[in-house]
Amino acid sequence: MDTTFKKNLLSMREGLLRGIDENIKKGSSSDRDVGDFYDAADIEKDRQMMHMLGEREQTKLKAIDAALVRIEDGTYGECEECGETINKKRLKILPFAIYCVKCQSEIEQKLKQKSEETMEDRLLYKDISMKDMETND
Ligand SMILES: [Zn+2]
């Protein structure tokens, strides 16, 4: 397996964590008690670090960690859905990708359909309740 992917992942991870460090430093000028923060147990510190990450960064960090585990397992670069090898070009752009392009777009399509269905349901209910109100008048 090409080690560039591992290097990419590690540097992405480092970049993310450096971002948190900066957040903590920025936080020091606010009402956050930095002394207490750094004295806290490591687990607590980790928890707080995660807390300081946005949801997007957390998801990304988890995806990066999972990809690193897959490199160790030797399953890195395999699509989790169909088991096909993920295109290397795709992995260069998205080193933590778990699906091949085909499966990814299918999954996205399904999610999109799902959200459209929910939207239709909502519109339907809205319509019904409006009609109800009319008849009640
Ligand atoms: Zn696939």
mmCIF file with all atom_site columns, C-alpha atoms and ligand atoms in Angstrom:
data_model
loop_
_atom_site.group_PDB
_atom_site.id
_atom_site.type_symbol
_atom_site.label_atom_id
_atom_site.label_alt_id
_atom_site.label_comp_id
_atom_site.label_asym_id
_atom_site.label_entity_id
_atom_site.label_seq_id
_atom_site.pdbx_PDB_ins_code
_atom_site.Cartn_x
_atom_site.Cartn_y
_atom_site.Cartn_z
_atom_site.occupancy
_atom_site.B_iso_or_equiv
_atom_site.pdbx_formal_charge
_atom_site.auth_seq_id
_atom_site.auth_comp_id
_atom_site.auth_asym_id
_atom_site.auth_atom_id
_atom_site.pdbx_PDB_model_num
ATOM   1   C  CA . MET A 1 1   ? 0.000   0.000  0.000  1.00 0.00 ? 1   MET A CA 1
ATOM   2   C  CA . ASP A 1 2   ? 1.184   3.462  -0.948 1.00 0.00 ? 2   ASP A CA 1
ATOM   3   C  CA . THR A 1 3   ? 2.421   5.257  2.180  1.00 0.00 ? 3   THR A CA 1
ATOM   4   C  CA . THR A 1 4   ? 1.452   8.673  0.823  1.00 0.00 ? 4   THR A CA 1
ATOM   5   C  CA . PHE A 1 5   ? -2.132  8.017  1.945  1.00 0.00 ? 5   PHE A CA 1
ATOM   6   C  CA . LYS A 1 6   ? -0.977  7.404  5.495  1.00 0.00 ? 6   LYS A CA 1
ATOM   7   C  CA . LYS A 1 7   ? 1.168   10.536 5.388  1.00 0.00 ? 7   LYS A CA 1
ATOM   8   C  CA . ASN A 1 8   ? -1.743  12.540 4.004  1.00 0.00 ? 8   ASN A CA 1
ATOM   9   C  CA . LEU A 1 9   ? -4.051  11.259 6.711  1.00 0.00 ? 9   LEU A CA 1
ATOM   10  C  CA . LEU A 1 10  ? -1.565  11.949 9.472  1.00 0.00 ? 10  LEU A CA 1
ATOM   11  C  CA . SER A 1 11  ? -0.929  15.476 8.278  1.00 0.00 ? 11  SER A CA 1
ATOM   12  C  CA . MET A 1 12  ? -4.679  16.112 7.953  1.00 0.00 ? 12  MET A CA 1
ATOM   13  C  CA . ARG A 1 13  ? -5.123  14.839 11.493 1.00 0.00 ? 13  ARG A CA 1
ATOM   14  C  CA . GLU A 1 14  ? -2.309  17.050 12.724 1.00 0.00 ? 14  GLU A CA 1
ATOM   15  C  CA . GLY A 1 15  ? -3.836  20.040 10.971 1.00 0.00 ? 15  GLY A CA 1
ATOM   16  C  CA . LEU A 1 16  ? -7.178  19.406 12.621 1.00 0.00 ? 16  LEU A CA 1
ATOM   17  C  CA . LEU A 1 17  ? -5.653  19.033 16.067 1.00 0.00 ? 17  LEU A CA 1
ATOM   18  C  CA . ARG A 1 18  ? -3.539  22.141 15.580 1.00 0.00 ? 18  ARG A CA 1
ATOM   19  C  CA . GLY A 1 19  ? -6.771  23.940 14.815 1.00 0.00 ? 19  GLY A CA 1
ATOM   20  C  CA . ILE A 1 20  ? -8.103  22.915 18.224 1.00 0.00 ? 20  ILE A CA 1
ATOM   21  C  CA . ASP A 1 21  ? -4.942  24.126 19.926 1.00 0.00 ? 21  ASP A CA 1
ATOM   22  C  CA . GLU A 1 22  ? -5.468  27.498 18.343 1.00 0.00 ? 22  GLU A CA 1
ATOM   23  C  CA . ASN A 1 23  ? -9.068  27.493 19.478 1.00 0.00 ? 23  ASN A CA 1
ATOM   24  C  CA . ILE A 1 24  ? -7.914  26.844 23.024 1.00 0.00 ? 24  ILE A CA 1
ATOM   25  C  CA . LYS A 1 25  ? -5.416  29.684 22.850 1.00 0.00 ? 25  LYS A CA 1
ATOM   26  C  CA . LYS A 1 26  ? -8.058  31.992 21.445 1.00 0.00 ? 26  LYS A CA 1
ATOM   27  C  CA . GLY A 1 27  ? -10.363 30.843 24.215 1.00 0.00 ? 27  GLY A CA 1
ATOM   28  C  CA . SER A 1 28  ? -7.852  32.000 26.820 1.00 0.00 ? 28  SER A CA 1
ATOM   29  C  CA . SER A 1 29  ? -8.827  35.625 26.260 1.00 0.00 ? 29  SER A CA 1
ATOM   30  C  CA . SER A 1 30  ? -12.467 34.808 26.911 1.00 0.00 ? 30  SER A CA 1
ATOM   31  C  CA . ASP A 1 31  ? -14.062 33.715 30.172 1.00 0.00 ? 31  ASP A CA 1
ATOM   32  C  CA . ARG A 1 32  ? -12.664 30.173 29.929 1.00 0.00 ? 32  ARG A CA 1
ATOM   33  C  CA . ASP A 1 33  ? -10.350 29.250 32.810 1.00 0.00 ? 33  ASP A CA 1
ATOM   34  C  CA . VAL A 1 34  ? -7.298  27.961 30.939 1.00 0.00 ? 34  VAL A CA 1
ATOM   35  C  CA . GLY A 1 35  ? -5.413  27.009 34.113 1.00 0.00 ? 35  GLY A CA 1
ATOM   36  C  CA . ASP A 1 36  ? -8.126  24.571 35.122 1.00 0.00 ? 36  ASP A CA 1
ATOM   37  C  CA . PHE A 1 37  ? -8.371  23.356 31.579 1.00 0.00 ? 37  PHE A CA 1
ATOM   38  C  CA . TYR A 1 38  ? -4.736  22.321 31.385 1.00 0.00 ? 38  TYR A CA 1
ATOM   39  C  CA . ASP A 1 39  ? -4.693  20.865 34.886 1.00 0.00 ? 39  ASP A CA 1
ATOM   40  C  CA . ALA A 1 40  ? -7.560  18.561 34.052 1.00 0.00 ? 40  ALA A CA 1
ATOM   41  C  CA . ALA A 1 41  ? -6.971  14.841 33.606 1.00 0.00 ? 41  ALA A CA 1
ATOM   42  C  CA . ASP A 1 42  ? -5.970  13.725 30.126 1.00 0.00 ? 42  ASP A CA 1
ATOM   43  C  CA . ILE A 1 43  ? -9.306  12.057 29.472 1.00 0.00 ? 43  ILE A CA 1
ATOM   44  C  CA . GLU A 1 44  ? -11.132 15.188 30.480 1.00 0.00 ? 44  GLU A CA 1
ATOM   45  C  CA . LYS A 1 45  ? -8.798  17.213 28.290 1.00 0.00 ? 45  LYS A CA 1
ATOM   46  C  CA . ASP A 1 46  ? -9.459  14.935 25.323 1.00 0.00 ? 46  ASP A CA 1
ATOM   47  C  CA . ARG A 1 47  ? -13.172 15.225 25.918 1.00 0.00 ? 47  ARG A CA 1
ATOM   48  C  CA . GLN A 1 48  ? -12.909 18.991 26.044 1.00 0.00 ? 48  GLN A CA 1
ATOM   49  C  CA . MET A 1 49  ? -10.744 19.009 22.922 1.00 0.00 ? 49  MET A CA 1
ATOM   50  C  CA . MET A 1 50  ? -13.405 17.051 21.088 1.00 0.00 ? 50  MET A CA 1
ATOM   51  C  CA . HIS A 1 51  ? -15.991 19.413 22.465 1.00 0.00 ? 51  HIS A CA 1
ATOM   52  C  CA . MET A 1 52  ? -14.087 22.354 21.062 1.00 0.00 ? 52  MET A CA 1
ATOM   53  C  CA . LEU A 1 53  ? -14.143 20.831 17.630 1.00 0.00 ? 53  LEU A CA 1
ATOM   54  C  CA . GLY A 1 54  ? -17.081 21.588 15.442 1.00 0.00 ? 54  GLY A CA 1
ATOM   55  C  CA . GLU A 1 55  ? -19.338 18.727 14.425 1.00 0.00 ? 55  GLU A CA 1
ATOM   56  C  CA . ARG A 1 56  ? -17.778 18.693 10.973 1.00 0.00 ? 56  ARG A CA 1
ATOM   57  C  CA . GLU A 1 57  ? -14.248 18.482 12.351 1.00 0.00 ? 57  GLU A CA 1
ATOM   58  C  CA . GLN A 1 58  ? -15.261 15.712 14.752 1.00 0.00 ? 58  GLN A CA 1
ATOM   59  C  CA . THR A 1 59  ? -16.708 13.687 11.914 1.00 0.00 ? 59  THR A CA 1
ATOM   60  C  CA . LYS A 1 60  ? -13.587 14.305 9.869  1.00 0.00 ? 60  LYS A CA 1
ATOM   61  C  CA . LEU A 1 61  ? -11.272 13.342 12.714 1.00 0.00 ? 61  LEU A CA 1
ATOM   62  C  CA . LYS A 1 62  ? -13.223 10.114 13.260 1.00 0.00 ? 62  LYS A CA 1
ATOM   63  C  CA . ALA A 1 63  ? -13.086 9.358  9.537  1.00 0.00 ? 63  ALA A CA 1
ATOM   64  C  CA . ILE A 1 64  ? -9.325  9.979  9.489  1.00 0.00 ? 64  ILE A CA 1
ATOM   65  C  CA . ASP A 1 65  ? -8.796  7.726  12.513 1.00 0.00 ? 65  ASP A CA 1
ATOM   66  C  CA . ALA A 1 66  ? -10.942 5.026  10.943 1.00 0.00 ? 66  ALA A CA 1
ATOM   67  C  CA . ALA A 1 67  ? -8.945  5.273  7.720  1.00 0.00 ? 67  ALA A CA 1
ATOM   68  C  CA . LEU A 1 68  ? -5.691  4.890  9.668  1.00 0.00 ? 68  LEU A CA 1
ATOM   69  C  CA . VAL A 1 69  ? -7.107  1.766  11.311 1.00 0.00 ? 69  VAL A CA 1
ATOM   70  C  CA . ARG A 1 70  ? -8.000  0.407  7.863  1.00 0.00 ? 70  ARG A CA 1
ATOM   71  C  CA . ILE A 1 71  ? -4.439  1.029  6.698  1.00 0.00 ? 71  ILE A CA 1
ATOM   72  C  CA . GLU A 1 72  ? -3.204  -1.081 9.631  1.00 0.00 ? 72  GLU A CA 1
ATOM   73  C  CA . ASP A 1 73  ? -5.815  -3.752 8.840  1.00 0.00 ? 73  ASP A CA 1
ATOM   74  C  CA . GLY A 1 74  ? -4.879  -3.783 5.192  1.00 0.00 ? 74  GLY A CA 1
ATOM   75  C  CA . THR A 1 75  ? -8.460  -3.016 4.157  1.00 0.00 ? 75  THR A CA 1
ATOM   76  C  CA . TYR A 1 76  ? -7.728  0.583  3.241  1.00 0.00 ? 76  TYR A CA 1
ATOM   77  C  CA . GLY A 1 77  ? -8.911  1.606  -0.198 1.00 0.00 ? 77  GLY A CA 1
ATOM   78  C  CA . GLU A 1 78  ? -11.730 -0.948 -0.353 1.00 0.00 ? 78  GLU A CA 1
ATOM   79  C  CA . CYS A 1 79  ? -15.288 0.272  -0.704 1.00 0.00 ? 79  CYS A CA 1
ATOM   80  C  CA . GLU A 1 80  ? -17.307 -0.607 2.412  1.00 0.00 ? 80  GLU A CA 1
ATOM   81  C  CA . GLU A 1 81  ? -20.419 -1.080 0.331  1.00 0.00 ? 81  GLU A CA 1
ATOM   82  C  CA . CYS A 1 82  ? -19.347 -3.197 -2.641 1.00 0.00 ? 82  CYS A CA 1
ATOM   83  C  CA . GLY A 1 83  ? -15.773 -4.169 -1.700 1.00 0.00 ? 83  GLY A CA 1
ATOM   84  C  CA . GLU A 1 84  ? -14.335 -2.781 -4.928 1.00 0.00 ? 84  GLU A CA 1
ATOM   85  C  CA . THR A 1 85  ? -11.047 -0.899 -4.863 1.00 0.00 ? 85  THR A CA 1
ATOM   86  C  CA . ILE A 1 86  ? -11.588 2.826  -4.500 1.00 0.00 ? 86  ILE A CA 1
ATOM   87  C  CA . ASN A 1 87  ? -10.041 4.882  -7.285 1.00 0.00 ? 87  ASN A CA 1
ATOM   88  C  CA . LYS A 1 88  ? -6.608  6.204  -6.241 1.00 0.00 ? 88  LYS A CA 1
ATOM   89  C  CA . LYS A 1 89  ? -7.378  9.640  -7.619 1.00 0.00 ? 89  LYS A CA 1
ATOM   90  C  CA . ARG A 1 90  ? -10.385 9.760  -5.329 1.00 0.00 ? 90  ARG A CA 1
ATOM   91  C  CA . LEU A 1 91  ? -8.270  8.683  -2.360 1.00 0.00 ? 91  LEU A CA 1
ATOM   92  C  CA . LYS A 1 92  ? -5.788  11.440 -3.079 1.00 0.00 ? 92  LYS A CA 1
ATOM   93  C  CA . ILE A 1 93  ? -8.536  14.033 -2.796 1.00 0.00 ? 93  ILE A CA 1
ATOM   94  C  CA . LEU A 1 94  ? -10.462 12.235 -0.051 1.00 0.00 ? 94  LEU A CA 1
ATOM   95  C  CA . PRO A 1 95  ? -7.982  9.975  1.757  1.00 0.00 ? 95  PRO A CA 1
ATOM   96  C  CA . PHE A 1 96  ? -10.626 8.989  4.315  1.00 0.00 ? 96  PHE A CA 1
ATOM   97  C  CA . ALA A 1 97  ? -13.250 7.983  1.744  1.00 0.00 ? 97  ALA A CA 1
ATOM   98  C  CA . ILE A 1 98  ? -14.920 4.666  2.605  1.00 0.00 ? 98  ILE A CA 1
ATOM   99  C  CA . TYR A 1 99  ? -17.037 4.285  -0.515 1.00 0.00 ? 99  TYR A CA 1
ATOM   100 C  CA . CYS A 1 100 ? -16.188 4.196  -4.186 1.00 0.00 ? 100 CYS A CA 1
ATOM   101 C  CA . VAL A 1 101 ? -17.631 6.946  -6.377 1.00 0.00 ? 101 VAL A CA 1
ATOM   102 C  CA . LYS A 1 102 ? -20.502 4.732  -7.543 1.00 0.00 ? 102 LYS A CA 1
ATOM   103 C  CA . CYS A 1 103 ? -21.651 3.734  -4.056 1.00 0.00 ? 103 CYS A CA 1
ATOM   104 C  CA . GLN A 1 104 ? -21.127 7.221  -2.668 1.00 0.00 ? 104 GLN A CA 1
ATOM   105 C  CA . SER A 1 105 ? -23.410 8.737  -5.291 1.00 0.00 ? 105 SER A CA 1
ATOM   106 C  CA . GLU A 1 106 ? -25.989 5.992  -4.737 1.00 0.00 ? 106 GLU A CA 1
ATOM   107 C  CA . ILE A 1 107 ? -25.957 6.655  -0.996 1.00 0.00 ? 107 ILE A CA 1
ATOM   108 C  CA . GLU A 1 108 ? -26.216 10.391 -1.543 1.00 0.00 ? 108 GLU A CA 1
ATOM   109 C  CA . GLN A 1 109 ? -29.085 9.825  -3.944 1.00 0.00 ? 109 GLN A CA 1
ATOM   110 C  CA . LYS A 1 110 ? -30.901 7.732  -1.353 1.00 0.00 ? 110 LYS A CA 1
ATOM   111 C  CA . LEU A 1 111 ? -30.354 10.367 1.329  1.00 0.00 ? 111 LEU A CA 1
ATOM   112 C  CA . LYS A 1 112 ? -31.612 13.032 -1.017 1.00 0.00 ? 112 LYS A CA 1
ATOM   113 C  CA . GLN A 1 113 ? -34.701 11.008 -1.870 1.00 0.00 ? 113 GLN A CA 1
ATOM   114 C  CA . LYS A 1 114 ? -35.325 10.414 1.810  1.00 0.00 ? 114 LYS A CA 1
ATOM   115 C  CA . SER A 1 115 ? -35.159 14.097 2.639  1.00 0.00 ? 115 SER A CA 1
ATOM   116 C  CA . GLU A 1 116 ? -37.417 14.897 -0.296 1.00 0.00 ? 116 GLU A CA 1
ATOM   117 C  CA . GLU A 1 117 ? -39.932 12.340 0.953  1.00 0.00 ? 117 GLU A CA 1
ATOM   118 C  CA . THR A 1 118 ? -39.881 13.894 4.396  1.00 0.00 ? 118 THR A CA 1
ATOM   119 C  CA . MET A 1 119 ? -40.389 17.271 2.822  1.00 0.00 ? 119 MET A CA 1
ATOM   120 C  CA . GLU A 1 120 ? -43.369 15.970 0.838  1.00 0.00 ? 120 GLU A CA 1
ATOM   121 C  CA . ASP A 1 121 ? -44.819 14.420 3.983  1.00 0.00 ? 121 ASP A CA 1
ATOM   122 C  CA . ARG A 1 122 ? -44.522 17.721 5.761  1.00 0.00 ? 122 ARG A CA 1
ATOM   123 C  CA . LEU A 1 123 ? -46.196 19.565 2.908  1.00 0.00 ? 123 LEU A CA 1
ATOM   124 C  CA . LEU A 1 124 ? -48.936 16.954 2.868  1.00 0.00 ? 124 LEU A CA 1
ATOM   125 C  CA . TYR A 1 125 ? -49.580 17.318 6.582  1.00 0.00 ? 125 TYR A CA 1
ATOM   126 C  CA . LYS A 1 126 ? -49.508 21.056 6.297  1.00 0.00 ? 126 LYS A CA 1
ATOM   127 C  CA . ASP A 1 127 ? -52.056 20.839 3.527  1.00 0.00 ? 127 ASP A CA 1
ATOM   128 C  CA . ILE A 1 128 ? -54.327 18.569 5.588  1.00 0.00 ? 128 ILE A CA 1
ATOM   129 C  CA . SER A 1 129 ? -54.156 20.730 8.665  1.00 0.00 ? 129 SER A CA 1
ATOM   130 C  CA . MET A 1 130 ? -54.932 23.812 6.609  1.00 0.00 ? 130 MET A CA 1
ATOM   131 C  CA . LYS A 1 131 ? -57.965 22.119 5.110  1.00 0.00 ? 131 LYS A CA 1
ATOM   132 C  CA . ASP A 1 132 ? -59.050 21.083 8.586  1.00 0.00 ? 132 ASP A CA 1
ATOM   133 C  CA . MET A 1 133 ? -58.854 24.650 9.726  1.00 0.00 ? 133 MET A CA 1
ATOM   134 C  CA . GLU A 1 134 ? -60.935 25.764 6.799  1.00 0.00 ? 134 GLU A CA 1
ATOM   135 C  CA . THR A 1 135 ? -63.682 23.275 7.532  1.00 0.00 ? 135 THR A CA 1
ATOM   136 C  CA . ASN A 1 136 ? -63.607 24.213 11.188 1.00 0.00 ? 136 ASN A CA 1
ATOM   137 C  CA . ASP A 1 137 ? -64.269 27.785 10.271 1.00 0.00 ? 137 ASP A CA 1
HETATM 138 ZN ZN . ZN  B 2 .   ? -18.592 0.684  -3.899 1.00 0.00 ? 1   ZN  B ZN 1
#
